[in-house]
Amino acid sequence: MPVYNKEELVRFVEEAKQYARYGKVADYIPALGKANPNELSIAVYTADGKVVDAGDVTVKVTLQSISKILALALVLIDRGEDEVFRKVGMEPTGDPFNSIAKLEEVQPSKPLNPMINAGALAVTHMIRGRSVEERIERLLAFIRRLAGNEQITYSEEVAQSEFETAFLNRSLCYFLKQHGIIDEDVEELMDLYTKQCAVEMTCIDLARIGLVFALDGRDPHSGELLMPLDVARICKTFMVTCGMYNASGEFAIKIGIPAKSGVSGGILAAVPGRCGIGIFGPALDDKGNSLTGVKLLERLSKTYSLSIF
Ligand code: DON
């Protein structure tokens, strides 16, 4: 187990920040456009329960697509693999995260995987509960247990901002509804999905959730099983094959850590058996992944030999 030290992490953050000028903050969700592209923070949560961090780790980051992995874990627990994979596939796409193209090309027209927006919408549709409130509360309760933080909630402002502008996601929903993948009211699903994406937390919370996946679903402090081993395994596998969208192949070669990104600039990473990593760096590359965050992870992976391959 490498000894992560703060001075080294601070130095790596400063190095990676140099790349911020080549990135761009997401602004298709207007509230995300307010982020500072020069911000970069990281927390590493090791299996012995210690945290080393650098940058301003008090800043909260909305999960955006990172929430897809958590919603997937919840519906796998709720409904089991067979039911979930009847509605969503297991294959990477090579397309951007919000692409509609494959829905038309592939028959039956179920989304190819739960990490692209179409697949995530199908997964969110499967969150059990009698109302949007009950469903988001169930997801929040699950996320709070994983993070060991009862304070976690969603940002009303970011949820509302996405709800008002998510026309492409609405198109995906209508397509899915036409083809029988979902059968609920589209506005209701968008309400739930935008709240799910707006769940916010610090890098330390992200790192702790990453560690739960790294420990095959176990709470790092109590040892309690927070999700079945198979659910943790499926989620980590999707992180490797689709977690960084159409950059997943390059990420696997250069970094080799199961990880999930979000357009807010967050990254959650799980180094099996060793640590969870949470990063916030809102300067994005052209595929919607944190440019500075990926540079930072690459440095960490090379320095501490973290690749699983
Ligand atoms: O649905 C969306 O477009 C956003 N709420 C989430 C997309 C996202 O985070 C893609 N990730 N890199």
PDB file of C-alpha atoms and ligand atoms in Angstrom:
ATOM      1  CA  MET A   1       0.000   0.000   0.000  1.00  0.00           C
ATOM      2  CA  PRO A   2       1.651   3.296  -1.025  1.00  0.00           C
ATOM      3  CA  VAL A   3       1.834   6.079   1.529  1.00  0.00           C
ATOM      4  CA  TYR A   4      -0.021   9.016   0.030  1.00  0.00           C
ATOM      5  CA  ASN A   5       1.365  12.227   1.400  1.00  0.00           C
ATOM      6  CA  LYS A   6      -0.207  15.626   1.343  1.00  0.00           C
ATOM      7  CA  GLU A   7       2.803  17.560  -0.007  1.00  0.00           C
ATOM      8  CA  GLU A   8       3.022  15.247  -2.985  1.00  0.00           C
ATOM      9  CA  LEU A   9      -0.718  15.483  -3.685  1.00  0.00           C
ATOM     10  CA  VAL A  10      -0.570  19.299  -3.494  1.00  0.00           C
ATOM     11  CA  ARG A  11       2.293  19.273  -6.001  1.00  0.00           C
ATOM     12  CA  PHE A  12       0.386  16.957  -8.367  1.00  0.00           C
ATOM     13  CA  VAL A  13      -2.672  19.243  -8.153  1.00  0.00           C
ATOM     14  CA  GLU A  14      -0.565  22.290  -9.042  1.00  0.00           C
ATOM     15  CA  GLU A  15       0.950  20.440 -12.010  1.00  0.00           C
ATOM     16  CA  ALA A  16      -2.434  19.266 -13.320  1.00  0.00           C
ATOM     17  CA  LYS A  17      -3.947  22.738 -12.927  1.00  0.00           C
ATOM     18  CA  GLN A  18      -1.646  23.957 -15.695  1.00  0.00           C
ATOM     19  CA  TYR A  19      -3.933  22.153 -18.129  1.00  0.00           C
ATOM     20  CA  ALA A  20      -7.058  24.043 -17.039  1.00  0.00           C
ATOM     21  CA  ARG A  21      -6.598  26.563 -19.836  1.00  0.00           C
ATOM     22  CA  TYR A  22      -7.179  23.831 -22.435  1.00  0.00           C
ATOM     23  CA  GLY A  23     -10.526  22.880 -20.901  1.00  0.00           C
ATOM     24  CA  LYS A  24     -13.973  24.406 -20.736  1.00  0.00           C
ATOM     25  CA  VAL A  25     -16.641  24.472 -18.042  1.00  0.00           C
ATOM     26  CA  ALA A  26     -19.947  22.815 -19.072  1.00  0.00           C
ATOM     27  CA  ASP A  27     -22.547  25.476 -19.739  1.00  0.00           C
ATOM     28  CA  TYR A  28     -25.365  23.570 -21.454  1.00  0.00           C
ATOM     29  CA  ILE A  29     -26.716  23.283 -17.905  1.00  0.00           C
ATOM     30  CA  PRO A  30     -26.611  27.023 -17.159  1.00  0.00           C
ATOM     31  CA  ALA A  31     -25.961  26.671 -13.397  1.00  0.00           C
ATOM     32  CA  LEU A  32     -22.778  24.653 -14.063  1.00  0.00           C
ATOM     33  CA  GLY A  33     -21.400  27.515 -16.161  1.00  0.00           C
ATOM     34  CA  LYS A  34     -20.653  29.434 -12.946  1.00  0.00           C
ATOM     35  CA  ALA A  35     -17.856  27.036 -11.920  1.00  0.00           C
ATOM     36  CA  ASN A  36     -14.253  28.239 -11.785  1.00  0.00           C
ATOM     37  CA  PRO A  37     -12.194  26.262 -14.355  1.00  0.00           C
ATOM     38  CA  ASN A  38      -9.035  26.712 -12.259  1.00  0.00           C
ATOM     39  CA  GLU A  39     -10.499  24.893  -9.287  1.00  0.00           C
ATOM     40  CA  LEU A  40      -8.993  21.448  -8.671  1.00  0.00           C
ATOM     41  CA  SER A  41      -9.291  19.308  -5.568  1.00  0.00           C
ATOM     42  CA  ILE A  42      -8.749  15.670  -4.665  1.00  0.00           C
ATOM     43  CA  ALA A  43      -9.309  13.321  -1.752  1.00  0.00           C
ATOM     44  CA  VAL A  44      -7.851   9.824  -1.431  1.00  0.00           C
ATOM     45  CA  TYR A  45      -9.612   7.566   1.080  1.00  0.00           C
ATOM     46  CA  THR A  46      -7.550   4.489   1.891  1.00  0.00           C
ATOM     47  CA  ALA A  47      -8.789   1.099   3.051  1.00  0.00           C
ATOM     48  CA  ASP A  48      -7.449   1.759   6.553  1.00  0.00           C
ATOM     49  CA  GLY A  49      -9.917   4.663   6.838  1.00  0.00           C
ATOM     50  CA  LYS A  50      -7.421   7.528   6.354  1.00  0.00           C
ATOM     51  CA  VAL A  51      -8.002  10.520   4.068  1.00  0.00           C
ATOM     52  CA  VAL A  52      -5.332  12.577   2.324  1.00  0.00           C
ATOM     53  CA  ASP A  53      -6.522  15.596   0.344  1.00  0.00           C
ATOM     54  CA  ALA A  54      -5.348  18.608  -1.623  1.00  0.00           C
ATOM     55  CA  GLY A  55      -7.085  21.698  -2.959  1.00  0.00           C
ATOM     56  CA  ASP A  56     -10.285  23.079  -1.466  1.00  0.00           C
ATOM     57  CA  VAL A  57     -12.145  19.901  -0.540  1.00  0.00           C
ATOM     58  CA  THR A  58     -14.934  21.838   1.162  1.00  0.00           C
ATOM     59  CA  VAL A  59     -16.314  22.801  -2.273  1.00  0.00           C
ATOM     60  CA  LYS A  60     -19.361  20.748  -3.193  1.00  0.00           C
ATOM     61  CA  VAL A  61     -19.706  19.154  -6.600  1.00  0.00           C
ATOM     62  CA  THR A  62     -22.941  17.955  -8.192  1.00  0.00           C
ATOM     63  CA  LEU A  63     -22.739  14.326  -9.234  1.00  0.00           C
ATOM     64  CA  GLN A  64     -24.217  14.668 -12.736  1.00  0.00           C
ATOM     65  CA  SER A  65     -23.292  11.439 -14.525  1.00  0.00           C
ATOM     66  CA  ILE A  66     -21.522  10.030 -11.468  1.00  0.00           C
ATOM     67  CA  SER A  67     -25.056   9.536 -10.114  1.00  0.00           C
ATOM     68  CA  LYS A  68     -25.650   6.989 -12.887  1.00  0.00           C
ATOM     69  CA  ILE A  69     -23.481   4.417 -11.148  1.00  0.00           C
ATOM     70  CA  LEU A  70     -25.279   4.945  -7.822  1.00  0.00           C
ATOM     71  CA  ALA A  71     -28.760   4.755  -9.343  1.00  0.00           C
ATOM     72  CA  LEU A  72     -27.645   1.589 -11.141  1.00  0.00           C
ATOM     73  CA  ALA A  73     -26.476   0.016  -7.877  1.00  0.00           C
ATOM     74  CA  LEU A  74     -29.822   0.834  -6.256  1.00  0.00           C
ATOM     75  CA  VAL A  75     -31.977  -0.613  -9.044  1.00  0.00           C
ATOM     76  CA  LEU A  76     -29.793  -3.726  -9.233  1.00  0.00           C
ATOM     77  CA  ILE A  77     -30.434  -4.235  -5.522  1.00  0.00           C
ATOM     78  CA  ASP A  78     -34.160  -3.470  -5.941  1.00  0.00           C
ATOM     79  CA  ARG A  79     -34.891  -5.464  -9.065  1.00  0.00           C
ATOM     80  CA  GLY A  80     -32.022  -7.834  -9.790  1.00  0.00           C
ATOM     81  CA  GLU A  81     -29.856  -8.210 -12.870  1.00  0.00           C
ATOM     82  CA  ASP A  82     -32.384  -9.946 -15.134  1.00  0.00           C
ATOM     83  CA  GLU A  83     -35.002  -7.214 -14.901  1.00  0.00           C
ATOM     84  CA  VAL A  84     -32.491  -4.356 -15.186  1.00  0.00           C
ATOM     85  CA  PHE A  85     -30.712  -5.790 -18.217  1.00  0.00           C
ATOM     86  CA  ARG A  86     -33.992  -6.369 -20.026  1.00  0.00           C
ATOM     87  CA  LYS A  87     -34.259  -2.563 -20.264  1.00  0.00           C
ATOM     88  CA  VAL A  88     -30.623  -1.567 -20.715  1.00  0.00           C
ATOM     89  CA  GLY A  89     -27.605  -3.260 -22.305  1.00  0.00           C
ATOM     90  CA  MET A  90     -24.001  -3.910 -21.287  1.00  0.00           C
ATOM     91  CA  GLU A  91     -21.991  -2.652 -24.259  1.00  0.00           C
ATOM     92  CA  PRO A  92     -19.913   0.524 -24.677  1.00  0.00           C
ATOM     93  CA  THR A  93     -21.024   2.797 -27.514  1.00  0.00           C
ATOM     94  CA  GLY A  94     -18.090   4.888 -28.719  1.00  0.00           C
ATOM     95  CA  ASP A  95     -20.597   7.762 -29.027  1.00  0.00           C
ATOM     96  CA  PRO A  96     -20.926  10.937 -26.941  1.00  0.00           C
ATOM     97  CA  PHE A  97     -22.869  10.544 -23.684  1.00  0.00           C
ATOM     98  CA  ASN A  98     -26.010  12.268 -24.953  1.00  0.00           C
ATOM     99  CA  SER A  99     -26.173  10.652 -28.390  1.00  0.00           C
ATOM    100  CA  ILE A 100     -29.507   9.372 -29.682  1.00  0.00           C
ATOM    101  CA  ALA A 101     -28.023   7.650 -32.754  1.00  0.00           C
ATOM    102  CA  LYS A 102     -27.681   4.069 -31.500  1.00  0.00           C
ATOM    103  CA  LEU A 103     -31.258   3.965 -30.207  1.00  0.00           C
ATOM    104  CA  GLU A 104     -32.357   3.963 -33.814  1.00  0.00           C
ATOM    105  CA  GLU A 105     -29.614   1.729 -35.204  1.00  0.00           C
ATOM    106  CA  VAL A 106     -29.691  -1.110 -32.683  1.00  0.00           C
ATOM    107  CA  GLN A 107     -32.706  -3.395 -32.416  1.00  0.00           C
ATOM    108  CA  PRO A 108     -34.464  -3.903 -30.087  1.00  0.00           C
ATOM    109  CA  SER A 109     -33.956  -0.231 -29.398  1.00  0.00           C
ATOM    110  CA  LYS A 110     -32.909  -0.485 -25.776  1.00  0.00           C
ATOM    111  CA  PRO A 111     -30.039   1.789 -24.686  1.00  0.00           C
ATOM    112  CA  LEU A 112     -26.644   0.121 -25.030  1.00  0.00           C
ATOM    113  CA  ASN A 113     -25.475   0.742 -21.447  1.00  0.00           C
ATOM    114  CA  PRO A 114     -26.517   2.512 -18.213  1.00  0.00           C
ATOM    115  CA  MET A 115     -23.763   5.157 -18.388  1.00  0.00           C
ATOM    116  CA  ILE A 116     -24.972   7.001 -21.480  1.00  0.00           C
ATOM    117  CA  ASN A 117     -27.897   9.337 -20.873  1.00  0.00           C
ATOM    118  CA  ALA A 118     -30.467   7.098 -22.622  1.00  0.00           C
ATOM    119  CA  GLY A 119     -29.481   4.121 -20.452  1.00  0.00           C
ATOM    120  CA  ALA A 120     -29.335   6.215 -17.300  1.00  0.00           C
ATOM    121  CA  LEU A 121     -32.863   7.496 -17.935  1.00  0.00           C
ATOM    122  CA  ALA A 122     -34.055   3.889 -18.262  1.00  0.00           C
ATOM    123  CA  VAL A 123     -32.305   3.059 -14.958  1.00  0.00           C
ATOM    124  CA  THR A 124     -33.721   6.086 -13.122  1.00  0.00           C
ATOM    125  CA  HIS A 125     -37.152   5.049 -14.394  1.00  0.00           C
ATOM    126  CA  MET A 126     -36.662   1.789 -12.464  1.00  0.00           C
ATOM    127  CA  ILE A 127     -36.041   3.463  -9.060  1.00  0.00           C
ATOM    128  CA  ARG A 128     -38.906   2.228  -6.912  1.00  0.00           C
ATOM    129  CA  GLY A 129     -41.323   4.534  -5.060  1.00  0.00           C
ATOM    130  CA  ARG A 130     -44.828   5.968  -5.321  1.00  0.00           C
ATOM    131  CA  SER A 131     -43.781   9.541  -6.135  1.00  0.00           C
ATOM    132  CA  VAL A 132     -40.753  11.488  -7.340  1.00  0.00           C
ATOM    133  CA  GLU A 133     -40.213  12.611  -3.714  1.00  0.00           C
ATOM    134  CA  GLU A 134     -40.206   9.057  -2.414  1.00  0.00           C
ATOM    135  CA  ARG A 135     -37.882   7.879  -5.199  1.00  0.00           C
ATOM    136  CA  ILE A 136     -35.314  10.673  -4.770  1.00  0.00           C
ATOM    137  CA  GLU A 137     -35.428  10.151  -0.991  1.00  0.00           C
ATOM    138  CA  ARG A 138     -34.717   6.434  -1.449  1.00  0.00           C
ATOM    139  CA  LEU A 139     -31.765   7.225  -3.691  1.00  0.00           C
ATOM    140  CA  LEU A 140     -30.512   9.885  -1.263  1.00  0.00           C
ATOM    141  CA  ALA A 141     -30.797   7.478   1.671  1.00  0.00           C
ATOM    142  CA  PHE A 142     -28.674   4.956  -0.244  1.00  0.00           C
ATOM    143  CA  ILE A 143     -26.067   7.587  -1.213  1.00  0.00           C
ATOM    144  CA  ARG A 144     -25.892   8.889   2.379  1.00  0.00           C
ATOM    145  CA  ARG A 145     -25.148   5.370   3.639  1.00  0.00           C
ATOM    146  CA  LEU A 146     -22.405   4.879   1.044  1.00  0.00           C
ATOM    147  CA  ALA A 147     -20.816   8.239   1.895  1.00  0.00           C
ATOM    148  CA  GLY A 148     -21.406   7.911   5.638  1.00  0.00           C
ATOM    149  CA  ASN A 149     -22.827  11.435   5.514  1.00  0.00           C
ATOM    150  CA  GLU A 150     -26.438  12.156   6.479  1.00  0.00           C
ATOM    151  CA  GLN A 151     -26.199  15.761   5.264  1.00  0.00           C
ATOM    152  CA  ILE A 152     -26.034  14.933   1.567  1.00  0.00           C
ATOM    153  CA  THR A 153     -28.878  16.334  -0.526  1.00  0.00           C
ATOM    154  CA  TYR A 154     -29.417  17.807  -3.998  1.00  0.00           C
ATOM    155  CA  SER A 155     -28.967  21.369  -5.244  1.00  0.00           C
ATOM    156  CA  GLU A 156     -32.388  22.839  -6.070  1.00  0.00           C
ATOM    157  CA  GLU A 157     -30.715  25.440  -8.280  1.00  0.00           C
ATOM    158  CA  VAL A 158     -28.773  22.958 -10.427  1.00  0.00           C
ATOM    159  CA  ALA A 159     -31.745  20.570 -10.661  1.00  0.00           C
ATOM    160  CA  GLN A 160     -34.042  23.390 -11.767  1.00  0.00           C
ATOM    161  CA  SER A 161     -31.475  24.740 -14.237  1.00  0.00           C
ATOM    162  CA  GLU A 162     -31.165  21.347 -15.931  1.00  0.00           C
ATOM    163  CA  PHE A 163     -34.917  20.674 -15.786  1.00  0.00           C
ATOM    164  CA  GLU A 164     -35.589  23.904 -17.691  1.00  0.00           C
ATOM    165  CA  THR A 165     -33.075  23.192 -20.452  1.00  0.00           C
ATOM    166  CA  ALA A 166     -32.912  19.389 -20.895  1.00  0.00           C
ATOM    167  CA  PHE A 167     -34.573  19.138 -24.288  1.00  0.00           C
ATOM    168  CA  LEU A 168     -32.200  16.507 -25.609  1.00  0.00           C
ATOM    169  CA  ASN A 169     -32.824  14.291 -22.575  1.00  0.00           C
ATOM    170  CA  ARG A 170     -36.559  14.762 -23.075  1.00  0.00           C
ATOM    171  CA  SER A 171     -36.127  13.571 -26.688  1.00  0.00           C
ATOM    172  CA  LEU A 172     -34.348  10.454 -25.415  1.00  0.00           C
ATOM    173  CA  CYS A 173     -37.217   9.839 -22.983  1.00  0.00           C
ATOM    174  CA  TYR A 174     -39.842  10.136 -25.703  1.00  0.00           C
ATOM    175  CA  PHE A 175     -37.876   7.757 -27.884  1.00  0.00           C
ATOM    176  CA  LEU A 176     -37.634   5.267 -25.008  1.00  0.00           C
ATOM    177  CA  LYS A 177     -41.328   5.652 -24.282  1.00  0.00           C
ATOM    178  CA  GLN A 178     -42.278   5.034 -27.902  1.00  0.00           C
ATOM    179  CA  HIS A 179     -40.295   1.785 -27.786  1.00  0.00           C
ATOM    180  CA  GLY A 180     -41.711   0.601 -24.451  1.00  0.00           C
ATOM    181  CA  ILE A 181     -38.478   0.915 -22.427  1.00  0.00           C
ATOM    182  CA  ILE A 182     -40.149   3.405 -20.099  1.00  0.00           C
ATOM    183  CA  ASP A 183     -43.838   3.973 -19.455  1.00  0.00           C
ATOM    184  CA  GLU A 184     -43.959   6.886 -17.030  1.00  0.00           C
ATOM    185  CA  ASP A 185     -44.736  10.539 -17.601  1.00  0.00           C
ATOM    186  CA  VAL A 186     -41.667  12.157 -19.201  1.00  0.00           C
ATOM    187  CA  GLU A 187     -41.847  15.324 -17.075  1.00  0.00           C
ATOM    188  CA  GLU A 188     -41.951  13.212 -13.935  1.00  0.00           C
ATOM    189  CA  LEU A 189     -38.919  11.199 -15.003  1.00  0.00           C
ATOM    190  CA  MET A 190     -37.058  14.396 -15.909  1.00  0.00           C
ATOM    191  CA  ASP A 191     -37.898  15.816 -12.488  1.00  0.00           C
ATOM    192  CA  LEU A 192     -36.397  12.750 -10.796  1.00  0.00           C
ATOM    193  CA  TYR A 193     -33.398  12.505 -13.150  1.00  0.00           C
ATOM    194  CA  THR A 194     -32.409  16.176 -12.808  1.00  0.00           C
ATOM    195  CA  LYS A 195     -32.634  15.932  -9.002  1.00  0.00           C
ATOM    196  CA  GLN A 196     -30.519  12.764  -9.093  1.00  0.00           C
ATOM    197  CA  CYS A 197     -27.873  14.519 -11.222  1.00  0.00           C
ATOM    198  CA  ALA A 198     -27.910  17.538  -8.863  1.00  0.00           C
ATOM    199  CA  VAL A 199     -27.057  15.536  -5.724  1.00  0.00           C
ATOM    200  CA  GLU A 200     -24.022  17.336  -4.331  1.00  0.00           C
ATOM    201  CA  MET A 201     -21.138  16.360  -2.100  1.00  0.00           C
ATOM    202  CA  THR A 202     -17.474  17.046  -1.426  1.00  0.00           C
ATOM    203  CA  CYS A 203     -14.493  15.171  -2.880  1.00  0.00           C
ATOM    204  CA  ILE A 204     -14.141  13.425   0.458  1.00  0.00           C
ATOM    205  CA  ASP A 205     -17.681  12.019   0.143  1.00  0.00           C
ATOM    206  CA  LEU A 206     -16.915  10.976  -3.440  1.00  0.00           C
ATOM    207  CA  ALA A 207     -13.716   9.266  -2.328  1.00  0.00           C
ATOM    208  CA  ARG A 208     -15.500   7.395   0.438  1.00  0.00           C
ATOM    209  CA  ILE A 209     -18.133   6.078  -1.990  1.00  0.00           C
ATOM    210  CA  GLY A 210     -15.281   5.093  -4.319  1.00  0.00           C
ATOM    211  CA  LEU A 211     -13.745   3.163  -1.437  1.00  0.00           C
ATOM    212  CA  VAL A 212     -16.995   1.255  -0.804  1.00  0.00           C
ATOM    213  CA  PHE A 213     -16.844   0.044  -4.431  1.00  0.00           C
ATOM    214  CA  ALA A 214     -13.113  -0.673  -4.025  1.00  0.00           C
ATOM    215  CA  LEU A 215     -13.932  -2.839  -0.990  1.00  0.00           C
ATOM    216  CA  ASP A 216     -16.562  -4.831  -2.920  1.00  0.00           C
ATOM    217  CA  GLY A 217     -19.477  -3.044  -1.264  1.00  0.00           C
ATOM    218  CA  ARG A 218     -18.206  -2.923   2.329  1.00  0.00           C
ATOM    219  CA  ASP A 219     -18.319   0.089   4.620  1.00  0.00           C
ATOM    220  CA  PRO A 220     -14.660   1.010   5.260  1.00  0.00           C
ATOM    221  CA  HIS A 221     -15.268   1.626   8.968  1.00  0.00           C
ATOM    222  CA  SER A 222     -17.911  -0.850  10.119  1.00  0.00           C
ATOM    223  CA  GLY A 223     -17.237  -3.573   7.563  1.00  0.00           C
ATOM    224  CA  GLU A 224     -21.003  -3.780   6.931  1.00  0.00           C
ATOM    225  CA  LEU A 225     -22.007  -4.890   3.432  1.00  0.00           C
ATOM    226  CA  LEU A 226     -23.750  -1.852   1.863  1.00  0.00           C
ATOM    227  CA  MET A 227     -24.396  -3.582  -1.444  1.00  0.00           C
ATOM    228  CA  PRO A 228     -23.995  -7.169  -2.619  1.00  0.00           C
ATOM    229  CA  LEU A 229     -20.579  -8.050  -3.990  1.00  0.00           C
ATOM    230  CA  ASP A 230     -22.061  -8.725  -7.440  1.00  0.00           C
ATOM    231  CA  VAL A 231     -23.607  -5.257  -7.591  1.00  0.00           C
ATOM    232  CA  ALA A 232     -20.248  -3.652  -6.735  1.00  0.00           C
ATOM    233  CA  ARG A 233     -18.579  -5.849  -9.352  1.00  0.00           C
ATOM    234  CA  ILE A 234     -21.073  -4.917 -12.099  1.00  0.00           C
ATOM    235  CA  CYS A 235     -20.749  -1.202 -11.286  1.00  0.00           C
ATOM    236  CA  LYS A 236     -16.937  -1.325 -11.375  1.00  0.00           C
ATOM    237  CA  THR A 237     -17.036  -3.199 -14.658  1.00  0.00           C
ATOM    238  CA  PHE A 238     -19.222  -0.485 -16.203  1.00  0.00           C
ATOM    239  CA  MET A 239     -16.836   2.138 -14.823  1.00  0.00           C
ATOM    240  CA  VAL A 240     -14.019   0.460 -16.751  1.00  0.00           C
ATOM    241  CA  THR A 241     -15.900  -0.134 -20.008  1.00  0.00           C
ATOM    242  CA  CYS A 242     -18.119   2.991 -20.163  1.00  0.00           C
ATOM    243  CA  GLY A 243     -17.348   5.252 -17.165  1.00  0.00           C
ATOM    244  CA  MET A 244     -15.471   7.844 -19.191  1.00  0.00           C
ATOM    245  CA  TYR A 245     -17.773   7.468 -22.235  1.00  0.00           C
ATOM    246  CA  ASN A 246     -15.987   7.431 -25.584  1.00  0.00           C
ATOM    247  CA  ALA A 247     -12.682   8.096 -23.818  1.00  0.00           C
ATOM    248  CA  SER A 248     -12.938   4.883 -21.759  1.00  0.00           C
ATOM    249  CA  GLY A 249     -10.414   2.983 -23.890  1.00  0.00           C
ATOM    250  CA  GLU A 250      -7.694   5.627 -23.649  1.00  0.00           C
ATOM    251  CA  PHE A 251      -8.446   6.068 -19.934  1.00  0.00           C
ATOM    252  CA  ALA A 252      -8.094   2.299 -19.356  1.00  0.00           C
ATOM    253  CA  ILE A 253      -4.717   2.269 -21.094  1.00  0.00           C
ATOM    254  CA  LYS A 254      -3.274   5.410 -19.512  1.00  0.00           C
ATOM    255  CA  ILE A 255      -4.823   5.180 -16.048  1.00  0.00           C
ATOM    256  CA  GLY A 256      -6.466   1.773 -15.639  1.00  0.00           C
ATOM    257  CA  ILE A 257      -8.711   2.564 -12.663  1.00  0.00           C
ATOM    258  CA  PRO A 258     -12.509   1.969 -12.590  1.00  0.00           C
ATOM    259  CA  ALA A 259     -13.898   5.522 -12.623  1.00  0.00           C
ATOM    260  CA  LYS A 260     -17.011   7.559 -13.411  1.00  0.00           C
ATOM    261  CA  SER A 261     -17.055  11.179 -14.519  1.00  0.00           C
ATOM    262  CA  GLY A 262     -19.673  13.931 -14.543  1.00  0.00           C
ATOM    263  CA  VAL A 263     -19.959  17.169 -16.541  1.00  0.00           C
ATOM    264  CA  SER A 264     -19.682  19.130 -13.305  1.00  0.00           C
ATOM    265  CA  GLY A 265     -16.006  18.093 -13.376  1.00  0.00           C
ATOM    266  CA  GLY A 266     -16.331  15.395 -10.724  1.00  0.00           C
ATOM    267  CA  ILE A 267     -14.655  11.999 -10.931  1.00  0.00           C
ATOM    268  CA  LEU A 268     -15.249   9.056  -8.602  1.00  0.00           C
ATOM    269  CA  ALA A 269     -12.599   6.340  -8.811  1.00  0.00           C
ATOM    270  CA  ALA A 270     -12.262   2.970  -7.076  1.00  0.00           C
ATOM    271  CA  VAL A 271      -8.878   1.245  -6.869  1.00  0.00           C
ATOM    272  CA  PRO A 272      -9.843  -2.323  -5.960  1.00  0.00           C
ATOM    273  CA  GLY A 273      -8.844  -3.277  -2.424  1.00  0.00           C
ATOM    274  CA  ARG A 274      -6.795  -0.116  -1.985  1.00  0.00           C
ATOM    275  CA  CYS A 275      -8.574   3.243  -2.039  1.00  0.00           C
ATOM    276  CA  GLY A 276     -11.360   5.488  -3.279  1.00  0.00           C
ATOM    277  CA  ILE A 277     -10.544   8.757  -5.022  1.00  0.00           C
ATOM    278  CA  GLY A 278     -12.760  11.831  -5.415  1.00  0.00           C
ATOM    279  CA  ILE A 279     -11.790  14.691  -7.723  1.00  0.00           C
ATOM    280  CA  PHE A 280     -13.356  18.008  -8.649  1.00  0.00           C
ATOM    281  CA  GLY A 281     -11.939  19.898 -11.629  1.00  0.00           C
ATOM    282  CA  PRO A 282     -14.589  21.641 -13.742  1.00  0.00           C
ATOM    283  CA  ALA A 283     -12.375  22.331 -16.789  1.00  0.00           C
ATOM    284  CA  LEU A 284     -13.645  19.646 -19.189  1.00  0.00           C
ATOM    285  CA  ASP A 285     -12.218  18.079 -22.316  1.00  0.00           C
ATOM    286  CA  ASP A 286     -14.251  17.760 -25.511  1.00  0.00           C
ATOM    287  CA  LYS A 287     -15.768  14.443 -24.348  1.00  0.00           C
ATOM    288  CA  GLY A 288     -17.176  15.934 -21.147  1.00  0.00           C
ATOM    289  CA  ASN A 289     -14.587  14.526 -18.730  1.00  0.00           C
ATOM    290  CA  SER A 290     -12.566  16.650 -16.304  1.00  0.00           C
ATOM    291  CA  LEU A 291      -9.374  17.491 -18.183  1.00  0.00           C
ATOM    292  CA  THR A 292      -7.403  18.462 -15.104  1.00  0.00           C
ATOM    293  CA  GLY A 293      -8.908  15.584 -13.124  1.00  0.00           C
ATOM    294  CA  VAL A 294      -7.835  13.024 -15.717  1.00  0.00           C
ATOM    295  CA  LYS A 295      -4.302  14.507 -15.791  1.00  0.00           C
ATOM    296  CA  LEU A 296      -4.170  14.289 -12.021  1.00  0.00           C
ATOM    297  CA  LEU A 297      -5.369  10.687 -11.977  1.00  0.00           C
ATOM    298  CA  GLU A 298      -2.815   9.770 -14.620  1.00  0.00           C
ATOM    299  CA  ARG A 299      -0.040  11.175 -12.439  1.00  0.00           C
ATOM    300  CA  LEU A 300      -1.342   9.277  -9.399  1.00  0.00           C
ATOM    301  CA  SER A 301      -1.779   6.031 -11.285  1.00  0.00           C
ATOM    302  CA  LYS A 302       1.770   6.172 -12.682  1.00  0.00           C
ATOM    303  CA  THR A 303       3.361   7.251  -9.400  1.00  0.00           C
ATOM    304  CA  TYR A 304       1.641   4.623  -7.252  1.00  0.00           C
ATOM    305  CA  SER A 305       1.118   1.884  -9.900  1.00  0.00           C
ATOM    306  CA  LEU A 306      -2.655   1.933  -9.490  1.00  0.00           C
ATOM    307  CA  SER A 307      -3.645   0.407 -12.840  1.00  0.00           C
ATOM    308  CA  ILE A 308      -5.646  -2.787 -12.420  1.00  0.00           C
ATOM    309  CA  PHE A 309      -4.285  -4.172 -15.682  1.00  0.00           C
TER     310      PHE A 309
HETATM  311  O1  DON B   1     -27.952  14.483 -18.407  1.00  0.00           O
HETATM  312  C1  DON B   1     -27.015  15.259 -18.499  1.00  0.00           C
HETATM  313  O2  DON B   1     -26.666  15.733 -19.575  1.00  0.00           O
HETATM  314  C2  DON B   1     -26.272  15.644 -17.238  1.00  0.00           C
HETATM  315  N1  DON B   1     -27.163  15.769 -16.137  1.00  0.00           N
HETATM  316  C3  DON B   1     -25.217  14.618 -16.917  1.00  0.00           C
HETATM  317  C4  DON B   1     -24.273  14.370 -18.069  1.00  0.00           C
HETATM  318  C5  DON B   1     -22.892  14.073 -17.638  1.00  0.00           C
HETATM  319  O3  DON B   1     -22.487  14.315 -16.535  1.00  0.00           O
HETATM  320  C6  DON B   1     -21.978  13.541 -18.683  1.00  0.00           C
HETATM  321  N2  DON B   1     -20.666  13.344 -18.117  1.00  0.00           N
HETATM  322  N3  DON B   1     -19.587  13.555 -18.327  1.00  0.00           N
END
